[in-house]
Coordinates of C-alpha atoms in Angstrom, one line a residue:
M18 CA 2.5 5.0 19.9
N19 CA 4.8 7.7 18.5
N20 CA 7.8 5.4 19.0
I21 CA 6.1 2.6 17.1
F22 CA 5.4 4.9 14.2
V23 CA 9.0 6.2 14.2
I24 CA 10.4 2.6 14.3
G25 CA 8.1 1.5 11.5
I26 CA 9.0 4.5 9.3
F27 CA 12.7 3.9 9.9
L28 CA 12.6 0.2 9.2
A29 CA 10.6 0.8 6.0
F30 CA 13.0 3.4 4.6
F31 CA 16.0 1.4 5.8
L32 CA 14.8 -1.8 4.0
Q33 CA 14.1 0.3 0.9
F34 CA 17.7 1.6 1.0
L35 CA 19.1 -1.9 1.4
L36 CA 17.1 -3.2 -1.5
F37 CA 18.0 -0.3 -3.9
S38 CA 21.7 -0.6 -2.9
K39 CA 21.7 -4.3 -3.5
K40 CA 23.9 -5.5 -6.4
Q41 CA 22.2 -7.4 -9.3
K42 CA 18.7 -6.3 -8.3
T43 CA 15.8 -8.2 -9.8
L44 CA 12.6 -6.5 -10.8
S45 CA 10.9 -8.1 -7.8
D46 CA 13.7 -6.5 -5.6
R47 CA 12.8 -3.1 -7.1
I48 CA 9.1 -3.6 -6.6
L49 CA 9.7 -4.6 -3.0
G50 CA 11.9 -1.5 -2.5
I51 CA 9.2 0.7 -3.9
W52 CA 6.6 -1.0 -1.7
M53 CA 8.8 -0.4 1.4
F54 CA 9.0 3.3 0.4
V55 CA 5.2 3.4 0.0
I56 CA 4.8 1.8 3.5
G57 CA 7.2 4.3 5.0
L58 CA 5.3 7.2 3.4
H59 CA 2.0 5.7 4.5
L60 CA 3.2 5.4 8.1
F61 CA 4.6 8.9 8.0
G62 CA 1.1 10.1 6.9
Y63 CA -0.4 8.4 10.0
Y64 CA 2.4 9.8 12.2
I65 CA 1.8 13.4 11.2
Y66 CA -1.9 12.9 11.7
H67 CA -1.4 11.3 15.1
M68 CA 0.9 14.2 16.1
G69 CA -1.7 16.7 15.3
L70 CA 0.3 18.2 12.5
W71 CA -2.7 18.4 10.2
E72 CA -4.1 21.1 12.4
K73 CA -0.8 23.1 12.3
F74 CA -0.2 22.4 8.6
P75 CA -3.6 21.8 6.9
H76 CA -2.0 21.5 3.5
L77 CA -0.8 18.1 4.6
I78 CA -4.4 16.8 4.9
G79 CA -5.2 14.1 2.5
I80 CA -1.9 13.8 0.7
T81 CA -1.6 10.1 1.6
H82 CA -5.3 9.2 1.5
P83 CA -5.2 7.0 -1.7
I84 CA -2.0 5.2 -0.7
P85 CA -3.8 2.1 0.6
L86 CA -4.7 1.4 -3.1
L87 CA -1.0 0.8 -3.8
H88 CA -0.3 -2.0 -1.2
G89 CA -2.4 -4.7 -2.9
P90 CA -1.0 -4.1 -6.4
L91 CA 2.6 -3.9 -5.2
L92 CA 2.2 -7.1 -3.2
Y93 CA 0.6 -8.9 -6.2
L94 CA 3.3 -7.6 -8.6
Y95 CA 6.0 -8.6 -6.2
V96 CA 4.7 -12.1 -6.1
V97 CA 4.3 -12.2 -9.9
F98 CA 7.8 -11.1 -10.6
S99 CA 9.2 -13.3 -7.9
L100 CA 7.7 -16.3 -9.7
R101 CA 7.9 -15.1 -13.3
R102 CA 11.1 -15.6 -15.3
D103 CA 10.2 -12.8 -17.6
Q104 CA 11.4 -9.7 -15.7
Q105 CA 9.9 -7.2 -18.1
F106 CA 7.1 -4.9 -17.0
R107 CA 4.1 -5.1 -19.4
W108 CA 1.5 -2.5 -20.1
K109 CA -1.2 -4.5 -18.4
D110 CA 0.9 -4.5 -15.2
F111 CA 0.4 -0.7 -15.0
T112 CA -3.4 -1.1 -15.0
H113 CA -3.3 -2.1 -11.4
F114 CA -2.4 1.5 -10.5
I115 CA -5.4 3.1 -12.3
P116 CA -7.5 3.3 -9.1
V117 CA -4.9 5.3 -7.2
V118 CA -4.3 7.6 -10.2
V119 CA -8.1 8.2 -10.4
A120 CA -8.3 8.8 -6.7
Y121 CA -5.6 11.5 -6.8
L122 CA -7.2 13.1 -9.9
Y123 CA -10.5 13.2 -8.1
M124 CA -8.9 14.8 -5.1
S125 CA -6.9 17.3 -7.1
P126 CA -9.4 20.2 -6.5
F127 CA -9.1 19.6 -2.7
F128 CA -5.3 20.2 -2.9
F129 CA -6.0 23.7 -4.1
Y130 CA -8.5 24.5 -1.4
S131 CA -7.7 27.3 1.1
V132 CA -6.4 26.3 4.5
E133 CA -9.7 27.2 6.1
K134 CA -11.7 25.1 3.7
K135 CA -9.4 22.1 4.1
V136 CA -9.9 22.2 7.8
M137 CA -13.7 22.4 7.4
V138 CA -13.6 19.4 5.1
N139 CA -11.4 17.5 7.6
H140 CA -13.9 18.3 10.4
N141 CA -16.9 17.2 8.2
E142 CA -18.2 20.8 8.2
I143 CA -18.2 20.6 4.4
N144 CA -19.4 17.4 2.8
D145 CA -17.6 17.9 -0.6
F146 CA -15.8 14.6 -0.3
Y147 CA -18.0 12.5 1.9
T148 CA -19.2 10.3 -0.9
F149 CA -15.6 10.0 -2.1
M150 CA -14.5 8.9 1.4
L151 CA -17.2 6.1 1.4
V152 CA -16.3 5.0 -2.1
S153 CA -12.6 5.0 -1.3
L154 CA -13.2 3.0 1.9
V155 CA -15.0 0.3 -0.2
A156 CA -12.2 0.4 -2.7
F157 CA -9.6 -0.1 0.1
I158 CA -11.5 -3.1 1.4
I159 CA -12.0 -4.6 -2.0
S160 CA -8.3 -4.1 -2.9
G161 CA -7.2 -5.4 0.5
F162 CA -9.1 -8.6 0.1
T163 CA -8.8 -9.2 -3.7
Y164 CA -5.0 -8.8 -4.2
P165 CA -3.9 -11.1 -1.4
I166 CA -6.4 -13.8 -2.7
L167 CA -5.0 -13.4 -6.3
A168 CA -1.4 -13.5 -5.0
Y169 CA -2.2 -16.6 -2.9
R170 CA -3.8 -18.4 -5.8
L171 CA -0.9 -17.5 -8.0
I172 CA 1.5 -19.1 -5.5
G173 CA -0.7 -22.2 -5.3
R174 CA -0.4 -22.6 -9.1
F175 CA 3.4 -22.4 -9.0
E176 CA 3.8 -24.5 -5.8
H177 CA 4.1 -27.9 -7.4
L178 CA 6.7 -26.4 -9.9
I179 CA 8.7 -24.8 -7.1
H180 CA 8.8 -28.0 -5.0
S181 CA 9.9 -30.2 -7.9
N182 CA 12.4 -27.9 -9.6
F183 CA 13.8 -25.4 -7.2
S184 CA 16.1 -25.4 -4.2
C185 CA 15.3 -25.1 -0.5
D186 CA 16.1 -21.4 -0.7
E187 CA 13.3 -21.0 -3.3
R188 CA 10.9 -22.8 -1.0
I189 CA 11.8 -20.5 1.9
N190 CA 11.2 -17.6 -0.5
L191 CA 7.7 -19.1 -1.1
K192 CA 7.0 -19.1 2.6
W193 CA 8.2 -15.4 2.7
L194 CA 5.6 -14.6 0.0
R195 CA 2.9 -16.3 2.0
Y196 CA 3.8 -14.3 5.1
C197 CA 3.6 -11.1 3.1
I198 CA 0.1 -12.0 1.9
W199 CA -1.2 -13.0 5.3
G200 CA 0.4 -9.9 6.9
L201 CA -1.2 -7.5 4.4
A202 CA -4.6 -9.3 4.6
F203 CA -4.5 -9.0 8.4
I204 CA -3.6 -5.3 8.3
F205 CA -6.3 -4.5 5.8
I206 CA -8.9 -6.3 7.8
T207 CA -7.9 -4.5 11.0
V208 CA -7.8 -1.1 9.3
A209 CA -11.1 -1.7 7.5
V210 CA -12.8 -2.5 10.8
F211 CA -11.3 0.5 12.5
L212 CA -12.3 2.9 9.6
S213 CA -15.8 1.5 9.4
F214 CA -16.4 2.2 13.1
S215 CA -14.8 5.6 12.9
M216 CA -16.9 6.7 10.0
F217 CA -20.3 5.5 11.1

């Protein structure tokens, strides 16, 4: 299991490096690069938890908890800017990140807890964040289902245009977008089921 985490972390950061070192980067390339970084960071969070480092370094507890709220928006925006000719970020595009900002703001008192108190929260000896954990789980599930559906519908709208006006390479890119959507949806379903069983 540790090797799988290490390989996943390495691949995510390596792909991020390739995307950011690419010449003539599009906005979709930058978004994909950021997403690869987020995936690497998320996997690293699971890795340090799996290695038991939360017990040795309790201040690491919870630092990556809201990150699942980033995957859906980044997937959706990657699809949007892969299809949109306008490569400018608009203010409404930033609204997709409001949930993760709110989550970190809500968790901010926890980050200033003492080591002992953080460990007690992690072991459910203190229920300060139990409701937040339930709400965030629901938010993860909603985000994990909603954004792939929105992205898939967006591709459907552009499909006839792509097939009639774009090259074979663009059609392959369309398949790549579909694979991203299916992959993320599958991961979210798997994680949601696992977290649901682990919490109840």
